[in-house]
Short mmCIF file of C-alpha atoms in Angstrom, two decimals:
data_model
loop_
_atom_site.label_atom_id
_atom_site.label_comp_id
_atom_site.label_asym_id
_atom_site.label_seq_id
_atom_site.Cartn_x
_atom_site.Cartn_y
_atom_site.Cartn_z
CA MET A 1 18.19 52.16 -24.77
CA THR A 2 18.07 55.92 -25.68
CA PHE A 3 20.57 57.70 -23.73
CA GLN A 4 19.91 61.61 -22.64
CA PRO A 5 22.28 63.24 -20.11
CA GLY A 6 21.67 64.31 -16.85
CA HIS A 7 18.36 61.24 -16.33
CA ALA A 8 20.86 58.08 -14.53
CA THR A 9 20.19 55.77 -17.60
CA VAL A 10 20.67 52.19 -15.83
CA VAL A 11 22.70 49.63 -17.48
CA THR A 12 24.05 46.37 -16.08
CA ASP A 13 25.65 45.37 -18.33
CA PRO A 14 29.12 45.59 -18.35
CA ALA A 15 29.95 45.62 -22.05
CA LEU A 16 27.39 48.80 -23.05
CA PHE A 17 29.21 50.42 -19.19
CA ALA A 18 32.58 49.79 -21.61
CA THR A 19 30.66 51.31 -24.15
CA TYR A 20 29.28 54.41 -22.99
CA GLY A 21 32.72 55.12 -21.30
CA ARG A 22 34.64 54.50 -24.37
CA ALA A 23 32.05 57.24 -26.35
CA PHE A 24 31.83 60.26 -24.10
CA ARG A 25 36.06 59.64 -24.16
CA LYS A 26 35.54 60.62 -27.70
CA THR A 27 33.64 63.10 -27.11
CA GLY A 28 36.49 65.15 -25.48
CA LYS A 29 34.59 65.40 -22.59
CA ARG A 30 36.08 64.74 -19.41
CA VAL A 31 34.28 61.08 -17.98
CA VAL A 32 34.00 61.50 -13.92
CA LEU A 33 33.52 57.79 -11.97
CA VAL A 34 32.06 57.99 -8.41
CA PRO A 35 31.87 54.74 -7.29
CA LEU A 36 29.93 54.21 -4.72
CA GLY A 37 28.65 50.92 -2.36
CA SER A 38 25.49 49.95 -1.62
CA GLY A 39 22.74 52.29 0.54
CA VAL A 40 22.92 56.06 -0.78
CA HIS A 41 23.47 59.48 1.69
CA ALA A 42 24.64 62.74 2.25
CA GLY A 43 28.66 61.87 1.84
CA HIS A 44 27.68 59.67 -2.16
CA ILE A 45 25.54 63.03 -2.93
CA ALA A 46 28.59 64.96 -1.92
CA LEU A 47 30.67 63.45 -4.52
CA ILE A 48 28.26 63.32 -6.99
CA ARG A 49 28.12 66.76 -6.48
CA ALA A 50 31.27 67.59 -7.03
CA ALA A 51 31.55 65.30 -9.78
CA ARG A 52 29.09 67.07 -11.58
CA SER A 53 30.92 70.76 -10.82
CA LEU A 54 33.49 69.56 -13.32
CA ALA A 55 33.02 71.87 -16.18
CA GLY A 56 31.19 70.52 -18.89
CA ALA A 57 31.75 66.33 -17.33
CA ILE A 58 29.77 63.09 -17.53
CA THR A 59 29.59 61.48 -14.66
CA MET A 60 29.00 57.97 -13.99
CA VAL A 61 28.42 56.24 -10.93
CA THR A 62 28.66 52.44 -10.15
CA TYR A 63 26.40 51.22 -7.11
CA SER A 64 25.70 48.06 -5.95
CA GLY A 65 22.58 48.31 -3.82
CA ASP A 66 19.24 46.05 -4.26
CA GLU A 67 17.48 49.13 -5.97
CA VAL A 68 18.83 52.47 -8.13
CA PRO A 69 17.76 55.33 -5.54
CA GLU A 70 15.74 58.18 -7.19
CA ASP A 71 18.32 60.58 -6.46
CA PHE A 72 20.78 59.21 -9.21
CA ALA A 73 18.28 61.29 -11.47
CA LYS A 74 17.74 64.26 -8.73
CA GLU A 75 21.56 65.07 -9.04
CA LYS A 76 21.69 64.72 -12.74
CA VAL A 77 23.74 61.69 -12.98
CA ASP A 78 24.36 60.40 -16.33
CA VAL A 79 24.94 57.06 -16.21
CA VAL A 80 24.90 54.64 -13.26
CA PHE A 81 25.76 50.84 -13.20
CA HIS A 82 24.18 48.42 -11.27
CA GLY A 83 26.04 45.34 -12.00
CA SER A 84 29.29 43.83 -12.09
CA LEU A 85 32.24 44.23 -12.59
CA ASP A 86 34.83 40.77 -13.58
CA THR A 87 38.63 42.01 -11.41
CA HIS A 88 40.14 38.84 -12.63
CA GLY A 89 43.54 39.50 -13.55
CA ILE A 90 43.52 42.69 -11.65
CA ALA A 91 45.47 42.93 -8.35
CA ILE A 92 46.09 45.29 -6.03
CA THR A 93 48.12 45.10 -3.42
CA SER A 94 48.87 49.06 -1.78
CA GLY A 95 52.13 48.03 0.06
CA LEU A 96 50.61 50.52 2.69
CA GLU A 97 50.94 49.50 6.55
CA HIS A 98 47.69 49.16 7.11
CA LEU A 99 45.65 50.19 9.77
CA GLU A 100 42.48 48.30 8.18
CA GLU A 101 42.64 44.70 7.21
CA PRO A 102 44.58 44.83 4.07
CA SER A 103 43.14 42.73 2.04
CA LEU A 104 39.56 44.64 2.88
CA ILE A 105 41.23 47.64 1.80
CA ASP A 106 42.81 46.07 -1.74
CA ASP A 107 39.85 44.53 -2.41
CA ALA A 108 37.80 47.66 -2.83
CA VAL A 109 40.59 49.29 -4.70
CA THR A 110 40.58 46.63 -6.97
CA ARG A 111 36.79 47.15 -7.64
CA ILE A 112 37.58 51.11 -8.46
CA ILE A 113 40.34 50.51 -10.48
CA ALA A 114 38.31 48.17 -12.41
CA ALA A 115 35.60 50.32 -12.49
CA THR A 116 37.77 53.35 -13.45
CA ILE A 117 39.29 51.20 -15.86
CA ALA A 118 35.40 49.76 -17.19
CA SER A 119 34.78 53.69 -17.79
CA SER A 120 37.61 55.04 -19.52
CA ALA A 121 37.32 57.70 -16.51
CA THR A 122 39.00 60.73 -16.76
CA ASP A 123 38.61 61.47 -13.36
CA VAL A 124 37.53 59.40 -10.00
CA VAL A 125 36.12 61.19 -7.00
CA ALA A 126 36.49 59.70 -4.29
CA GLY A 127 35.36 60.50 0.06
CA GLU A 128 37.99 60.86 2.43
CA LYS A 129 36.04 59.53 4.96
CA ASP A 130 37.66 56.13 3.89
CA PHE A 131 41.10 58.13 4.37
CA GLU A 132 43.27 54.57 3.84
CA THR A 133 41.96 53.26 1.17
CA LEU A 134 42.02 56.99 -0.02
CA VAL A 135 45.59 56.59 -0.09
CA ALA A 136 45.75 52.99 -1.74
CA LEU A 137 43.89 53.85 -4.62
CA GLN A 138 46.28 56.82 -4.83
CA HIS A 139 48.89 54.58 -4.57
CA ALA A 140 47.10 52.08 -7.37
CA VAL A 141 46.66 54.99 -10.02
CA ALA A 142 50.30 56.04 -9.65
CA GLY A 143 51.60 52.22 -9.53
CA LEU A 144 49.41 51.38 -12.88
CA HIS A 145 50.21 54.60 -14.78
CA LEU A 146 46.71 55.77 -14.92
CA ASN A 147 45.95 58.46 -17.36
CA VAL A 148 43.34 59.44 -14.32
CA GLN A 149 43.02 62.54 -11.96
CA LEU A 150 41.74 61.46 -8.47
CA HIS A 151 39.72 63.70 -6.47
CA SER A 152 38.88 63.44 -3.03
CA VAL A 153 35.89 64.93 -1.25
CA PRO A 154 36.25 66.42 2.35
CA THR A 155 34.04 63.89 5.11
CA VAL A 156 30.34 65.17 5.89
CA ARG A 157 29.11 65.28 8.83
CA MET A 158 25.92 65.54 11.28
CA PRO A 159 25.98 68.81 13.22
CA ASP A 160 27.37 66.99 16.76
CA GLY A 161 30.07 66.05 14.66
CA LEU A 162 29.76 62.55 13.74
CA ALA A 163 30.43 61.39 10.03
CA ILE A 164 27.76 60.67 7.67
CA SER A 165 27.87 56.89 6.72
CA ARG A 166 26.58 53.32 6.19
CA ARG A 167 28.65 52.15 9.28
CA ASN A 168 27.58 55.11 11.57
CA ALA A 169 23.94 54.39 10.17
CA ASP A 170 24.30 50.70 11.79
CA VAL A 171 24.29 52.23 15.25
CA ALA A 172 22.36 50.96 18.05
CA GLU A 173 20.81 54.49 19.49
CA ASP A 174 21.96 53.33 23.27
CA GLN A 175 26.17 53.19 21.31
CA ARG A 176 25.44 56.49 19.59
CA ASP A 177 26.76 58.89 22.11
CA LYS A 178 30.26 57.20 22.22
CA ALA A 179 29.58 57.13 18.43
CA VAL A 180 29.72 60.92 18.75
CA VAL A 181 33.27 60.83 21.05
CA ILE A 182 34.94 59.42 18.32
CA ALA A 183 35.03 62.63 16.13
CA ALA A 184 35.02 64.88 18.96
CA ALA A 185 37.83 63.17 20.14
CA LEU A 186 39.78 63.92 17.04
CA THR A 187 38.59 67.50 17.38
CA ALA A 188 39.73 67.45 19.89
CA GLY A 189 43.46 66.45 19.13
CA ALA A 190 43.56 68.63 15.81
CA HIS A 191 43.25 71.58 17.65
CA VAL A 192 46.56 70.91 20.14
CA ALA A 193 48.01 70.29 16.88
CA GLU A 194 51.09 72.87 17.40
CA HIS A 195 52.09 70.83 20.25
CA GLY A 196 53.10 67.81 18.33
CA HIS A 197 52.89 64.14 18.14
CA ALA A 198 52.64 63.29 22.39
CA VAL A 199 50.42 65.30 22.67
CA ILE A 200 47.95 65.04 20.21
CA LEU A 201 47.44 61.64 20.67
CA GLU A 202 47.49 61.96 24.38
CA THR A 203 44.50 64.58 24.33
CA ALA A 204 42.78 62.33 21.79
CA ARG A 205 43.35 59.29 23.76
CA GLY A 206 41.89 61.04 26.52
CA VAL A 207 38.58 62.44 25.43
CA LEU A 208 38.32 58.30 23.84
CA GLU A 209 38.95 56.89 27.78
CA ALA A 210 36.14 59.98 29.39
CA GLY A 211 33.76 58.55 26.95
CA GLY A 212 33.89 54.82 27.97
CA VAL A 213 35.27 54.24 24.43
CA THR A 214 38.24 51.71 23.84
CA PRO A 215 40.11 52.49 19.94
CA SER A 216 41.72 49.54 18.13
CA TYR A 217 44.02 51.77 16.85
CA LEU A 218 44.44 56.09 17.26
CA GLU A 219 47.50 57.19 15.10
CA LEU A 220 48.55 59.48 13.27
CA ARG A 221 50.34 59.85 9.69
CA ASP A 222 51.55 61.40 7.21
CA LEU A 223 49.68 61.76 3.90
CA ASP A 224 51.07 59.33 2.35
CA PHE A 225 49.72 56.75 4.92
CA GLY A 226 53.76 56.51 6.26
CA PRO A 227 55.16 58.35 9.86
CA ALA A 228 53.38 61.90 10.96
CA PRO A 229 55.74 64.66 10.21
CA GLU A 230 57.24 66.48 12.66
CA LEU A 231 56.27 69.86 11.51
CA GLY A 232 53.37 70.00 8.76
CA ASP A 233 50.63 68.17 7.39
CA ALA A 234 49.32 64.38 9.26
CA ARG A 235 46.52 62.90 9.36
CA LEU A 236 44.85 61.41 12.99
CA LEU A 237 43.34 58.10 12.08
CA VAL A 238 40.75 56.24 15.06
CA GLY A 239 39.10 52.98 14.24
CA VAL A 240 36.65 52.16 17.08
CA ASP A 241 34.54 48.70 17.51
CA LEU A 242 31.19 49.58 18.71
CA GLY A 243 28.02 47.41 19.34
CA GLY A 244 29.87 44.67 17.12
CA VAL A 245 29.83 47.82 14.32
CA HIS A 246 33.48 48.75 13.57
CA LEU A 247 33.78 52.64 12.19
CA VAL A 248 36.74 54.94 11.21
CA ASP A 249 37.06 58.15 11.01
CA ASN A 250 39.74 60.77 10.40
CA VAL A 251 40.76 64.41 10.29
CA GLY A 252 43.68 66.87 9.08
CA VAL A 253 45.95 67.72 11.59
CA PRO A 254 48.76 70.02 10.77
CA VAL A 255 51.53 68.80 13.08
CA GLY A 256 53.59 71.31 15.26
CA ILE A 257 51.78 74.32 13.41
CA GLY A 258 48.51 74.31 14.97
CA PHE A 259 45.58 75.80 12.58
CA LYS A 260 45.59 79.13 14.68
CA ASN A 261 49.46 80.13 13.54
CA ILE A 262 48.19 79.38 9.48
CA GLU A 263 47.76 82.34 7.42
CA GLU A 264 44.80 82.84 5.90
#
């Protein structure tokens, strides 16, 4: 197999994937990993473009879908790993006070760490859409003392505010209006950030209730997933079961400060 930069060379053998990673590291270039699941949407493309924006970087993508999309070549990805990595011996327990099912978060992070090690990555690009997984990944990277820089990319949204994700795409058409309410509630909560915790949560919950949406959770956390500060940056997170699909979303919230008080 002849490697050509930017031609999305597909690799299915874990050993060959690791060989590519080691070879790229020896060139002195940054090796940027973009761990993806199955299905490619605008949010994933944003991650790839963020990786490509790092000067002189080699971009390696892991992908578990049935067929490798042409999007990877269009976005000038260098290597696409389309196989299965052995996670034996890697057991991640984040220690977070979880909102989502802990085992699902730990499994997701375990797969990313395995890909990071196999690819000899210097950098990993992940989205803020699944903020809980992102924080757990930060903990894992720090706890394992991996010499890797983690980059987060803001959630990509539709014009109506709905986050672009595979789960949101699975929502039935007759439930879409309720899915849009989730983003509206988060936005409303963020816009009253200067008034503190109680008002933020009350406002967001009120929008959800008005839209006929009952959340499985609605919480404020700090950026390390602990209790939200009385004054400072936090994250407003929501989980909703809608028509058999579990949706999650979040926004940044400057608690006690408010956006209008932030100097540009």
